[in-house]
Short mmCIF file of C-alpha atoms and ligand atoms in Angstrom, two decimals:
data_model
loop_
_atom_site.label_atom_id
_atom_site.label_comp_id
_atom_site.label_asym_id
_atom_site.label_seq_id
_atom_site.Cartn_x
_atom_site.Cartn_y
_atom_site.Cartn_z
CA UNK A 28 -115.54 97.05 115.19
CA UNK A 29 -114.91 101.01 114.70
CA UNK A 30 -113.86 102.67 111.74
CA UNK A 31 -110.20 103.23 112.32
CA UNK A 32 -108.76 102.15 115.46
CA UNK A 33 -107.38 104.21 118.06
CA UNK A 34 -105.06 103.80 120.85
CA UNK A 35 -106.23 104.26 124.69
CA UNK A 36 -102.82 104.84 126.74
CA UNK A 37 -102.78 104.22 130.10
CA UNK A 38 -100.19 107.35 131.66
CA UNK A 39 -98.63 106.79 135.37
CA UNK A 40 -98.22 109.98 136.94
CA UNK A 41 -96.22 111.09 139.82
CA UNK A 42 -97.33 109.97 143.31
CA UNK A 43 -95.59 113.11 144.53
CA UNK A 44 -92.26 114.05 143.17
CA UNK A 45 -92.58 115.39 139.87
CA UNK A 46 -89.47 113.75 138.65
CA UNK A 47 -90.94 110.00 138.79
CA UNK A 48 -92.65 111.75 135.90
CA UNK A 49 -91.07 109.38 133.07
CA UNK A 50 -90.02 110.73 129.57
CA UNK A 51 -92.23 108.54 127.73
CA UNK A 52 -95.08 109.41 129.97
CA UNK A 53 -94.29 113.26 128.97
CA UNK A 54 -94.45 112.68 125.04
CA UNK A 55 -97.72 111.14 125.50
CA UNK A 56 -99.28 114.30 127.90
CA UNK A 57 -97.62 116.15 124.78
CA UNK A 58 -98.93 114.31 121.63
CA UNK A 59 -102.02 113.13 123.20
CA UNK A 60 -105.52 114.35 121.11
CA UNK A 61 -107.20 113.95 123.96
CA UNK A 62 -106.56 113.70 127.98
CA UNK A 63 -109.07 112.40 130.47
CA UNK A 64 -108.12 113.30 133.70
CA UNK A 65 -109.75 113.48 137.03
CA UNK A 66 -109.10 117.18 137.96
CA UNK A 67 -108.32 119.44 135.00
CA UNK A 68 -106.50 121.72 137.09
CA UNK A 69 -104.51 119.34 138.72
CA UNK A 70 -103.47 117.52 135.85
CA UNK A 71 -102.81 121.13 134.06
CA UNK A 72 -100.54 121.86 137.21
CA UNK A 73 -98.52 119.04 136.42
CA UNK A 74 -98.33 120.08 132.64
CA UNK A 75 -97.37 123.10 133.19
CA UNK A 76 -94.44 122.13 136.01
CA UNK A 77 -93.68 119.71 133.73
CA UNK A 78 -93.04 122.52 131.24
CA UNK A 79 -95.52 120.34 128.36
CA UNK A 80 -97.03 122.48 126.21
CA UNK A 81 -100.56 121.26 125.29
CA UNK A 82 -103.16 121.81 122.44
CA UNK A 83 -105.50 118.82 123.14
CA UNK A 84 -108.42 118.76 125.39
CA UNK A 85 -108.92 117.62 128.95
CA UNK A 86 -111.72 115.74 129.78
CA UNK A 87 -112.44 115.22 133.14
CA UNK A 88 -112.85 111.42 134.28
CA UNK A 89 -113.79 110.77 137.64
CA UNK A 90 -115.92 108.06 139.81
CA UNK A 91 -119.13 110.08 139.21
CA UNK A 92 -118.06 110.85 135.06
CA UNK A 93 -116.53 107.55 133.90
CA UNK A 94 -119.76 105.75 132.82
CA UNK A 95 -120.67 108.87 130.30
CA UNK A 96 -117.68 109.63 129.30
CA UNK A 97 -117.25 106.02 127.69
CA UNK A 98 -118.91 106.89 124.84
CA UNK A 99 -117.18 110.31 123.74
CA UNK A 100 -113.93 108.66 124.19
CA UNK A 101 -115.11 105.79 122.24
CA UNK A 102 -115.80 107.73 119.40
CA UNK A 103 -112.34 109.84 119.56
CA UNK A 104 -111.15 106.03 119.05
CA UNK A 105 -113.11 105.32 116.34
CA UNK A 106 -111.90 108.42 114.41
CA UNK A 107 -108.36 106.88 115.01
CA UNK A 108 -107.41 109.47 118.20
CA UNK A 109 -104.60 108.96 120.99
CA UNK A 110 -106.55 109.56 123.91
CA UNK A 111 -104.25 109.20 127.31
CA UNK A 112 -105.70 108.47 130.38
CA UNK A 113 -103.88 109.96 133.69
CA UNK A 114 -105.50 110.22 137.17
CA UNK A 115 -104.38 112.76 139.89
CA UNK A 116 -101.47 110.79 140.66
CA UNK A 117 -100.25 107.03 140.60
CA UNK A 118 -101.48 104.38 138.06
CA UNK A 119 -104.45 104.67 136.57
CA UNK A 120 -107.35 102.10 137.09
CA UNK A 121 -105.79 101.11 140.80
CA UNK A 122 -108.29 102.52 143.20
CA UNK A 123 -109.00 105.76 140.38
CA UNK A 124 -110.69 105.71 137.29
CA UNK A 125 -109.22 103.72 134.26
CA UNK A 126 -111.27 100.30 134.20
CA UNK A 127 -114.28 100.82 132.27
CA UNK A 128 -112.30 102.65 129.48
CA UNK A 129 -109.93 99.97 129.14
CA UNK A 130 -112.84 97.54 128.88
CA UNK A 131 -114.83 99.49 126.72
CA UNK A 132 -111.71 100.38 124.54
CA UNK A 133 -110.58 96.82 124.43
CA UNK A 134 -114.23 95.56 123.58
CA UNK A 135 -114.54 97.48 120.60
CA UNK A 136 -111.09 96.77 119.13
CA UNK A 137 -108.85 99.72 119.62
CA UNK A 138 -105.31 99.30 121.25
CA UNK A 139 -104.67 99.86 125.09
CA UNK A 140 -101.73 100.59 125.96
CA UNK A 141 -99.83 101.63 129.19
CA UNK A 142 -96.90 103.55 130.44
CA UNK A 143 -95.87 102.03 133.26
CA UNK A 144 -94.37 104.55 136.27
CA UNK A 145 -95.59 105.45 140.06
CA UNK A 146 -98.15 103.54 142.09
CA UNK A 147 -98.36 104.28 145.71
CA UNK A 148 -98.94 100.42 146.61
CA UNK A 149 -95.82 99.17 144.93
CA UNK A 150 -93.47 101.71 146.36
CA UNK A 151 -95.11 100.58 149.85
CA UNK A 152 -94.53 97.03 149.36
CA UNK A 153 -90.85 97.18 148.60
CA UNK A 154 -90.33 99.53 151.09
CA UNK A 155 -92.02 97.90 153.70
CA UNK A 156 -89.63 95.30 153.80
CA UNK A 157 -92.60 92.74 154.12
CA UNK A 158 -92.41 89.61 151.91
CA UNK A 159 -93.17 90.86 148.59
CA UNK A 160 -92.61 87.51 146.26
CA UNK A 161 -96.92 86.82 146.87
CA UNK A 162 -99.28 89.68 147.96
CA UNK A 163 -102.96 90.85 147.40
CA UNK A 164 -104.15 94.47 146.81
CA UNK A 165 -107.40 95.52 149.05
CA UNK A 166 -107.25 99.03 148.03
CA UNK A 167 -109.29 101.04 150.50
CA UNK A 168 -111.52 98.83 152.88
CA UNK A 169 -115.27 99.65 152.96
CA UNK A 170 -115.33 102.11 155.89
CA UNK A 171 -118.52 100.40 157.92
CA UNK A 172 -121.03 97.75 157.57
CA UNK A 173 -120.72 93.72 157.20
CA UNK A 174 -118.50 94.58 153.80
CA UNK A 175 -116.04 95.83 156.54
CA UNK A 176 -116.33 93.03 158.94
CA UNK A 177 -116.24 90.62 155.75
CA UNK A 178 -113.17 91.98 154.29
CA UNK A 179 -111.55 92.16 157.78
CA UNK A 180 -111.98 88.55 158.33
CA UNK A 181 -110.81 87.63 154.81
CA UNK A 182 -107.19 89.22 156.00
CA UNK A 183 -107.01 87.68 159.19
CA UNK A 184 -106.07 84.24 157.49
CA UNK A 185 -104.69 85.37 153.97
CA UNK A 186 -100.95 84.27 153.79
CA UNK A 187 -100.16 86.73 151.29
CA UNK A 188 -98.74 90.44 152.50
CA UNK A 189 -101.41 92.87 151.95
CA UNK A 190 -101.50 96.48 150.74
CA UNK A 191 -104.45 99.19 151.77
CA UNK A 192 -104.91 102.28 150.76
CA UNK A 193 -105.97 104.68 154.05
CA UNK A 194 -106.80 108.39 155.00
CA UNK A 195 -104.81 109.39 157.44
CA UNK A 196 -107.43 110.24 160.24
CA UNK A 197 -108.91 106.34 159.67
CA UNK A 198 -105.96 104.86 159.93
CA UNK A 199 -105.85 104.55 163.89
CA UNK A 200 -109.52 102.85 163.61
CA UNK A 201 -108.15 100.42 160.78
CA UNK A 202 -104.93 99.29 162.72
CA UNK A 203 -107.27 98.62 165.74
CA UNK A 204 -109.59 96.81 163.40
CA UNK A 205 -106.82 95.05 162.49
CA UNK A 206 -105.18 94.23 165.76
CA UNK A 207 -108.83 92.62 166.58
CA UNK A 208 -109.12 89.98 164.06
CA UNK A 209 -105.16 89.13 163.15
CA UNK A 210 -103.94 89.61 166.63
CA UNK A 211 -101.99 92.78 168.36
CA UNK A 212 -98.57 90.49 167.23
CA UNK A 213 -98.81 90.85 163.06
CA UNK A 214 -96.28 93.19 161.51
CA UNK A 215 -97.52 95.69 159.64
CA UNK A 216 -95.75 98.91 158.01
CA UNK A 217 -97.06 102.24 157.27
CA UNK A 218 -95.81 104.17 154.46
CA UNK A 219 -96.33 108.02 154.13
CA UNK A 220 -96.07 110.66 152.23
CA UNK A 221 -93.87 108.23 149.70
CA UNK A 222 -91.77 110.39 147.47
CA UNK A 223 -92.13 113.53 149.31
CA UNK A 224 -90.31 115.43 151.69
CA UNK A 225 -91.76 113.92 154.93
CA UNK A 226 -91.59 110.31 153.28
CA UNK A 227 -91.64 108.01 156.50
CA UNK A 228 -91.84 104.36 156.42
CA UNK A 229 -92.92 103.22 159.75
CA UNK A 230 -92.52 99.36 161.00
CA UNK A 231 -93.86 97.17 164.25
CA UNK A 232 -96.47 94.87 165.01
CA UNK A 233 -100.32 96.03 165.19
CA UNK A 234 -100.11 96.13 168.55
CA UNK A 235 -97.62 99.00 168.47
CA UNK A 236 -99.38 100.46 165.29
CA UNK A 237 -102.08 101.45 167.24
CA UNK A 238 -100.04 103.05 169.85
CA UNK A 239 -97.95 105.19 167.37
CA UNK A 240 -101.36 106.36 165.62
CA UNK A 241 -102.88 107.08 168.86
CA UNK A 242 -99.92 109.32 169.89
CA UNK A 243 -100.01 111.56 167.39
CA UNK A 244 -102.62 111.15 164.24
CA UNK A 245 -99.94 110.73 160.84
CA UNK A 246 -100.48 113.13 158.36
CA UNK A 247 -100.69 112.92 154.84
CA UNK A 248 -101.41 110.00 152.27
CA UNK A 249 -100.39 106.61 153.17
CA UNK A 250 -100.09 102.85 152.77
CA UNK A 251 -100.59 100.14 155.39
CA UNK A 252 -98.71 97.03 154.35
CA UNK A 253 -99.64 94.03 156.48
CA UNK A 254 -97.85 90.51 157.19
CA UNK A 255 -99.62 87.91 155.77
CA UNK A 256 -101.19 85.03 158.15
CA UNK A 257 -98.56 82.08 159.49
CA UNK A 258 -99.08 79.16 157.39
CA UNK A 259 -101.18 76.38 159.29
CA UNK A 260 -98.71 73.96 159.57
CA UNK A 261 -96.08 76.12 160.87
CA UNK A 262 -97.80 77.05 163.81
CA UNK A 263 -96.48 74.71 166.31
CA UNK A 264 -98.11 73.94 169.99
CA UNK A 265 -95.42 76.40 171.38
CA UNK A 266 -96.54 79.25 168.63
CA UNK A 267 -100.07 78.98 169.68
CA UNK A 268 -98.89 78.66 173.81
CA UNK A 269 -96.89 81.59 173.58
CA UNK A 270 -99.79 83.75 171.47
CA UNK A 271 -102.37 82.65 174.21
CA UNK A 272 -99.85 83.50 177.27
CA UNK A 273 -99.13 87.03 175.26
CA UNK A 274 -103.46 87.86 175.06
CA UNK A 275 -103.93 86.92 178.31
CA UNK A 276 -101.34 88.62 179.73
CA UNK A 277 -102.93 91.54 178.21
CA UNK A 278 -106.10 91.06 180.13
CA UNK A 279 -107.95 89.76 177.31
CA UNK A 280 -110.52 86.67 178.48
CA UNK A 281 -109.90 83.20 177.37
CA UNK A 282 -112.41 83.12 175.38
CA UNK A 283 -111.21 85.81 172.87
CA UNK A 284 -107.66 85.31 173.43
CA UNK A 285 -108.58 81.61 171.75
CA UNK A 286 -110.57 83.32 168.35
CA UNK A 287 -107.85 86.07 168.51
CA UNK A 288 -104.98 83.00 168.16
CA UNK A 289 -106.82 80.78 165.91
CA UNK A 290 -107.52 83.75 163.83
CA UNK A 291 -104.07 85.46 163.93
CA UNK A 292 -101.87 82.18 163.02
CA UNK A 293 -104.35 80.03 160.83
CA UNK A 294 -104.83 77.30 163.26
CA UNK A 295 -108.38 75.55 164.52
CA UNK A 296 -110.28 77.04 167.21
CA UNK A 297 -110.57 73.42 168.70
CA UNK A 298 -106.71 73.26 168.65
CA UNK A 299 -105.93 76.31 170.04
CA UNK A 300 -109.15 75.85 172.45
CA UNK A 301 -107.70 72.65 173.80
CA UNK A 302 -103.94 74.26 174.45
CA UNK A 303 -106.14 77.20 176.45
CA UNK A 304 -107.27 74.55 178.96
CA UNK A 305 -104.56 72.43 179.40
CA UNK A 306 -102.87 76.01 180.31
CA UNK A 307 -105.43 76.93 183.19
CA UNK A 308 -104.81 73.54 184.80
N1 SAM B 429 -103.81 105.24 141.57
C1 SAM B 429 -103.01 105.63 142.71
C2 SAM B 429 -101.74 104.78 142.74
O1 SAM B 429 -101.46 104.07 141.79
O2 SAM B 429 -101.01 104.85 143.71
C3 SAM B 429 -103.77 105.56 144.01
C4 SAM B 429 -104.96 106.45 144.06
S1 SAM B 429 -105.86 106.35 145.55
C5 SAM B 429 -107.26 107.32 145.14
C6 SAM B 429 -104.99 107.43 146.62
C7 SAM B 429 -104.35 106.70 147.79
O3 SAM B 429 -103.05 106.23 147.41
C8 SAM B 429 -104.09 107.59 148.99
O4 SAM B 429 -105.23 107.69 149.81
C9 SAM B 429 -102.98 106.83 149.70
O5 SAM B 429 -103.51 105.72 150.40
C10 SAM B 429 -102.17 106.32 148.50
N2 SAM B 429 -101.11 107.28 148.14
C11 SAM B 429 -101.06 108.10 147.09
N3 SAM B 429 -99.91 108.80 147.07
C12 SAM B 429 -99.20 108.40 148.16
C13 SAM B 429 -97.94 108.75 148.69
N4 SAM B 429 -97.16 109.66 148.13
N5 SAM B 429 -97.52 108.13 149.83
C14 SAM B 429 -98.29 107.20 150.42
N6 SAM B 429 -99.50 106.83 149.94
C15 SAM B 429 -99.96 107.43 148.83
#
């Protein structure tokens, strides 16, 4: 246990419009003793447009600087310091740095405490106008590799809407990675450039998705939002007909159209498998 304790406060920042940048989230950038940041000139950009005058130093805190860093701001804590964490914009600690300072903080005693404002994957769920009463967060998906194919499959049968973080010239590849394993008929929502002038929220099925990325590739930071699986036992024998007569009007073979539907609404393979035949006779 440390000395004196200090207090660790968590700052949301703006995910683009500088006035999401709350009040209380302003007196801390202003009394702060200490400010780890990821970008020290970004973060003195948005002190300075925020018109907060500041005497305390910035410490940069990044993917590649957390882990040493722990143990400076640990000690500013110990000697009883206010030391706010903010990240280049959005919450901190949701895919940015945050996560080991909390832990460390916590472990040794000293208060955490957050000021709750802009995250990117919030403002994309309500505005996707997917159900947002259960949901899971995947942040950004591994971009290759059997951690891809792994977390790929995972979403093919979780119920829950689902929020991923994307660059835009990926996100073509990802809706078509998509459209593979939950099936070109999922609804999914892409939301861009939230907050900002060319905010666009863009809604359709995965099928379609791919088409609009392919057309023109989006620009700017964005959020996919994806439907979550159909329950099991709401699938009904027409469901998983009209799925198969939908892939195999496409083209696709039997064979994939039947992993595709399984896949896409939760069902068996067998089930689905058996509906397949009974439609070629
Ligand atoms: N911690 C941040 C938060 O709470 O939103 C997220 C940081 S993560 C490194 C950056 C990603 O967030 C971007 O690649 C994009 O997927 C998403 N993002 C950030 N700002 C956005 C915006 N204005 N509109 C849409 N997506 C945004």
């Amino acid at each position: 246990m440390s000395s004196r304790s200090g207090s660790l406060v968590l700052v949301a920042t703006p995910i683009g419009n500088l006035g999401d940048l709350s009040p209380r989230a302003a007196d801390e950038l202003r009394d702060a003793d200490a400010i780890c940041c990821e970008d020290s000139r970004r973060t003195g950009k948005l002190l300075e447009l925020a018109g907060i005058a500041r005497s305390s130093p910035l410490l940069v805190v990044n993917d590649h600087t957390e882990t040493s860093r722990v143990g400076d701001v640990l000690a500013r804590l110990a000697r009883g310091e206010r030391v706010v964490v903010v990240t280049d914009a959005g919450t901190p600690g949701i895919s940015d740095p945050g996560e080991q300072l909390v832990r460390a903080a916590a472990a040794e005693g000293h208060r955490v405490e957050v000021v709750p404002g802009p995250s990117a994957a919030i403002a994309a769920l309500v505005a996707s106008g997917l159900p947002a009463a259960r949901f899971v967060f995947e942040g950004f998906l591994p971009r290759k590799g059997s951690g891809r194919t792994a977390r790929l499959q995972a979403l093919a049968s979780e119920q829950r809407t689902a929020i991923l973080y994307e660059a835009p010239h990926r996100v073509a590849r990802t809706l078509a990675d998509l459209s593979e394993v939950c099936g070109p008929d999922r609804r999914v929502a892409v939301a861009r450039e939230l907050t900002k002038l060319h905010e666009e929220v863009w809604r359709g099925t995965l099928e379609r998705g791919c088409e609009w990325a392919a057309e023109k590739e989006p620009k700017g930071e964005l959020v996919l939002v994806l439907e979550g699986a159909a329950a099991p036992e709401t699938a009904t024998d027409d469901d998983v007909v009209d799925a198969l007569r939908r892939a195999l009007d496409r083209g696709v073979s039997t064979k994939d159209s039947v992993t595709t539907v399984a896949r896409a609404l939760g069902v068996p393979k067998r089930r689905v498998y058996s509906l397949a035949t009974a439609l070629d006779r």
